[in-house]
mmCIF file of C-alpha atoms in Angstrom:
data_model
loop_
_atom_site.group_PDB
_atom_site.id
_atom_site.type_symbol
_atom_site.label_atom_id
_atom_site.label_comp_id
_atom_site.label_asym_id
_atom_site.label_seq_id
_atom_site.Cartn_x
_atom_site.Cartn_y
_atom_site.Cartn_z
ATOM 1 C CA MET A 1 25.672 0.763 3.730
ATOM 2 C CA LEU A 2 28.670 -1.174 3.165
ATOM 3 C CA SER A 3 31.369 -1.297 0.521
ATOM 4 C CA THR A 4 31.163 -4.245 -1.923
ATOM 5 C CA ASP A 5 34.446 -5.482 -0.586
ATOM 6 C CA THR A 6 32.970 -6.095 2.838
ATOM 7 C CA ALA A 7 29.345 -6.642 2.093
ATOM 8 C CA GLY A 8 30.104 -10.372 1.382
ATOM 9 C CA LEU A 9 31.886 -10.775 4.506
ATOM 10 C CA VAL A 10 29.286 -8.891 6.753
ATOM 11 C CA TRP A 11 26.267 -11.028 5.085
ATOM 12 C CA GLU A 12 28.194 -14.290 5.929
ATOM 13 C CA ARG A 13 28.709 -13.298 9.380
ATOM 14 C CA LEU A 14 24.867 -12.326 9.928
ATOM 15 C CA VAL A 15 23.671 -15.611 8.593
ATOM 16 C CA LYS A 16 25.957 -17.275 10.853
ATOM 17 C CA LEU A 17 24.528 -15.426 13.843
ATOM 18 C CA GLY A 18 21.061 -16.308 12.743
ATOM 19 C CA ALA A 19 19.768 -13.624 10.379
ATOM 20 C CA VAL A 20 17.388 -15.187 7.760
ATOM 21 C CA PRO A 21 18.219 -14.357 4.218
ATOM 22 C CA MET A 22 15.372 -12.794 2.302
ATOM 23 C CA GLY A 23 15.309 -11.991 -1.469
ATOM 24 C CA ALA A 24 13.319 -9.150 -3.168
ATOM 25 C CA ASN A 25 10.148 -11.240 -3.651
ATOM 26 C CA CYS A 26 10.038 -12.267 -0.064
ATOM 27 C CA TRP A 27 10.478 -8.452 0.933
ATOM 28 C CA GLU A 28 7.768 -7.607 -1.506
ATOM 29 C CA HIS A 29 5.260 -9.982 0.004
ATOM 30 C CA LEU A 30 6.030 -8.954 3.527
ATOM 31 C CA ARG A 31 5.515 -5.303 2.475
ATOM 32 C CA ILE A 32 2.141 -6.057 0.994
ATOM 33 C CA ILE A 33 1.255 -7.899 4.077
ATOM 34 C CA LYS A 34 1.866 -4.991 6.449
ATOM 35 C CA GLY A 35 0.411 -2.349 3.917
ATOM 36 C CA ARG A 36 3.639 -0.329 3.605
ATOM 37 C CA PRO A 37 3.105 1.986 0.379
ATOM 38 C CA ALA A 38 6.083 1.700 -2.102
ATOM 39 C CA PRO A 39 7.381 4.535 -4.425
ATOM 40 C CA GLY A 40 6.248 3.995 -8.018
ATOM 41 C CA LYS A 41 3.288 1.588 -6.753
ATOM 42 C CA GLU A 42 1.239 3.271 -3.927
ATOM 43 C CA LEU A 43 3.253 6.541 -3.868
ATOM 44 C CA THR A 44 3.048 8.292 -7.151
ATOM 45 C CA ASP A 45 1.541 11.623 -8.353
ATOM 46 C CA GLU A 46 -1.684 9.985 -8.852
ATOM 47 C CA PHE A 47 -2.292 9.372 -5.238
ATOM 48 C CA ASN A 48 -1.722 11.924 -2.037
ATOM 49 C CA VAL A 49 0.040 11.326 1.228
ATOM 50 C CA LEU A 50 -3.380 11.185 3.061
ATOM 51 C CA GLU A 51 -4.981 8.826 0.619
ATOM 52 C CA ALA A 52 -1.908 6.616 1.268
ATOM 53 C CA GLY A 53 -2.649 6.605 4.983
ATOM 54 C CA LEU A 54 0.577 8.415 5.994
ATOM 55 C CA TRP A 55 -0.878 10.933 8.535
ATOM 56 C CA ASP A 56 1.948 10.351 10.797
ATOM 57 C CA THR A 57 4.482 11.466 8.178
ATOM 58 C CA ILE A 58 3.208 15.050 7.875
ATOM 59 C CA SER A 59 2.830 18.006 10.154
ATOM 60 C CA LEU A 60 -0.183 20.282 10.334
ATOM 61 C CA THR A 61 1.580 22.637 12.566
ATOM 62 C CA LYS A 62 5.061 22.862 11.043
ATOM 63 C CA GLY A 63 6.056 26.101 9.065
ATOM 64 C CA CYS A 64 5.911 26.252 5.394
ATOM 65 C CA TYR A 65 6.790 22.958 3.174
ATOM 66 C CA ILE A 66 6.015 21.928 -0.252
ATOM 67 C CA GLY A 67 2.478 20.502 -0.490
ATOM 68 C CA GLN A 68 1.343 22.093 2.882
ATOM 69 C CA GLU A 69 -1.480 24.029 1.275
ATOM 70 C CA THR A 70 -2.807 21.211 -0.611
ATOM 71 C CA VAL A 71 -2.797 18.842 2.424
ATOM 72 C CA ALA A 72 -4.705 21.715 4.481
ATOM 73 C CA ARG A 73 -7.202 22.014 1.661
ATOM 74 C CA LEU A 74 -7.861 18.171 1.649
ATOM 75 C CA ILE A 75 -8.370 18.220 5.393
ATOM 76 C CA THR A 76 -10.548 21.448 5.639
ATOM 77 C CA TYR A 77 -12.716 20.398 2.689
ATOM 78 C CA GLN A 78 -13.012 16.808 3.296
ATOM 79 C CA GLY A 79 -11.017 16.055 0.026
ATOM 80 C CA VAL A 80 -9.894 12.770 0.442
ATOM 81 C CA LYS A 81 -11.871 10.730 -1.977
ATOM 82 C CA GLN A 82 -10.063 7.284 -1.789
ATOM 83 C CA HIS A 83 -7.998 5.263 0.690
ATOM 84 C CA LEU A 84 -5.313 2.554 0.460
ATOM 85 C CA TRP A 85 -6.385 -0.759 1.524
ATOM 86 C CA GLY A 86 -5.290 -4.215 1.771
ATOM 87 C CA LEU A 87 -6.798 -6.619 -0.806
ATOM 88 C CA ILE A 88 -7.322 -10.270 -0.652
ATOM 89 C CA PHE A 89 -7.930 -12.222 -3.969
ATOM 90 C CA ASN A 90 -8.907 -15.540 -4.900
ATOM 91 C CA GLY A 91 -6.548 -15.627 -7.684
ATOM 92 C CA PRO A 92 -3.634 -13.618 -9.110
ATOM 93 C CA VAL A 93 -4.246 -10.153 -10.659
ATOM 94 C CA ASP A 94 -2.034 -7.780 -12.490
ATOM 95 C CA GLN A 95 -0.866 -4.311 -10.847
ATOM 96 C CA GLU A 96 -2.824 -1.413 -12.322
ATOM 97 C CA SER A 97 -6.010 -3.564 -12.743
ATOM 98 C CA ILE A 98 -9.176 -1.879 -12.185
ATOM 99 C CA ILE A 99 -11.338 -2.869 -9.081
ATOM 100 C CA PHE A 100 -15.154 -3.035 -9.518
ATOM 101 C CA SER A 101 -17.948 -3.553 -7.059
ATOM 102 C CA ASP A 102 -21.429 -4.156 -8.097
ATOM 103 C CA GLY A 103 -20.596 -3.241 -11.628
ATOM 104 C CA GLU A 104 -19.016 0.084 -10.733
ATOM 105 C CA LYS A 105 -15.250 1.025 -10.971
ATOM 106 C CA VAL A 106 -14.162 1.630 -7.354
ATOM 107 C CA GLY A 107 -10.515 1.560 -7.215
ATOM 108 C CA LYS A 108 -7.214 0.285 -8.629
ATOM 109 C CA VAL A 109 -4.784 -2.330 -7.697
ATOM 110 C CA THR A 110 -1.404 -0.966 -6.943
ATOM 111 C CA SER A 111 0.542 -4.252 -5.879
ATOM 112 C CA CYS A 112 -0.230 -7.793 -5.793
ATOM 113 C CA SER A 113 1.742 -10.791 -4.285
ATOM 114 C CA SER A 114 3.054 -13.200 -6.673
ATOM 115 C CA LYS A 115 2.633 -16.208 -4.448
ATOM 116 C CA PRO A 116 -0.441 -17.391 -2.699
ATOM 117 C CA GLU A 117 -0.828 -17.408 1.133
ATOM 118 C CA ASN A 118 -3.178 -20.050 2.358
ATOM 119 C CA GLY A 119 -4.745 -20.142 -0.949
ATOM 120 C CA GLU A 120 -5.254 -16.402 -1.310
ATOM 121 C CA TYR A 121 -3.228 -13.623 -3.111
ATOM 122 C CA LEU A 122 -2.711 -10.501 -1.133
ATOM 123 C CA GLY A 123 -2.415 -7.075 -2.698
ATOM 124 C CA LEU A 124 -2.719 -3.238 -1.931
ATOM 125 C CA GLY A 125 -4.858 -0.872 -3.882
ATOM 126 C CA TYR A 126 -6.847 2.377 -3.588
ATOM 127 C CA ILE A 127 -10.754 2.080 -3.010
ATOM 128 C CA LYS A 128 -12.991 5.031 -3.460
ATOM 129 C CA LYS A 129 -14.300 6.208 -0.023
ATOM 130 C CA LYS A 130 -18.021 6.198 -1.021
ATOM 131 C CA ALA A 131 -17.852 2.641 -2.177
ATOM 132 C CA GLY A 132 -16.820 1.443 1.050
ATOM 133 C CA GLY A 133 -13.907 -0.059 3.156
ATOM 134 C CA LEU A 134 -13.059 -2.854 5.194
ATOM 135 C CA GLY A 135 -15.138 -6.132 4.263
ATOM 136 C CA LEU A 136 -16.092 -4.733 0.666
ATOM 137 C CA LYS A 137 -16.582 -7.493 -1.882
ATOM 138 C CA PHE A 138 -15.036 -6.670 -5.324
ATOM 139 C CA GLN A 139 -14.054 -8.133 -8.668
ATOM 140 C CA VAL A 140 -10.965 -7.648 -10.882
ATOM 141 C CA ALA A 141 -11.786 -9.304 -14.198
ATOM 142 C CA GLU A 142 -12.836 -12.842 -13.357
ATOM 143 C CA VAL A 143 -11.046 -12.640 -9.795
ATOM 144 C CA SER A 144 -12.969 -12.111 -6.772
ATOM 145 C CA GLY A 145 -11.609 -10.264 -3.678
ATOM 146 C CA THR A 146 -12.389 -8.621 -0.457
ATOM 147 C CA VAL A 147 -11.078 -5.512 1.312
ATOM 148 C CA ARG A 148 -8.955 -5.996 4.445
ATOM 149 C CA SER A 149 -7.258 -3.596 6.743
ATOM 150 C CA VAL A 150 -3.222 -3.363 7.016
ATOM 151 C CA PRO A 151 -1.337 -2.447 10.110
ATOM 152 C CA PHE A 152 0.920 0.260 8.378
ATOM 153 C CA VAL A 153 -2.033 2.414 6.987
ATOM 154 C CA ARG A 154 -4.120 4.769 9.024
ATOM 155 C CA GLN A 155 -7.512 5.534 7.543
ATOM 156 C CA THR A 156 -9.065 9.013 8.594
ATOM 157 C CA LEU A 157 -11.295 11.762 7.386
#
């Protein structure tokens, strides 16, 4: 964190030392590639921390904390019904689009890159556990896709 008075000077110095400038669109693209959940997209009231694959961010042994009982119930009763996955599309799709597989609604797109990488668009979304996971073929409107793994997320249960 810097004051606005010094931010420009620090930025110039970092670039001179070899830092590569990156805008918000590039950061979003890299976030999607790695599978890092973002507030307002993958991290909302609609999805829980276990569905987001953030197992390493919670404690099952720590004393009282907000949401502890809910998390314990999800684990005890195998309550995780969907998982966050990486998605590969053969064309652009809108965030919040519904994901279908074999004519059934199986999930929701939460993020999608605005530029193709090697002709493919990358995204993140939640897929119902009983629909499948890695390698699942799906459709979003007229666009086809495949579920991929992402390094940031850990599926379990």
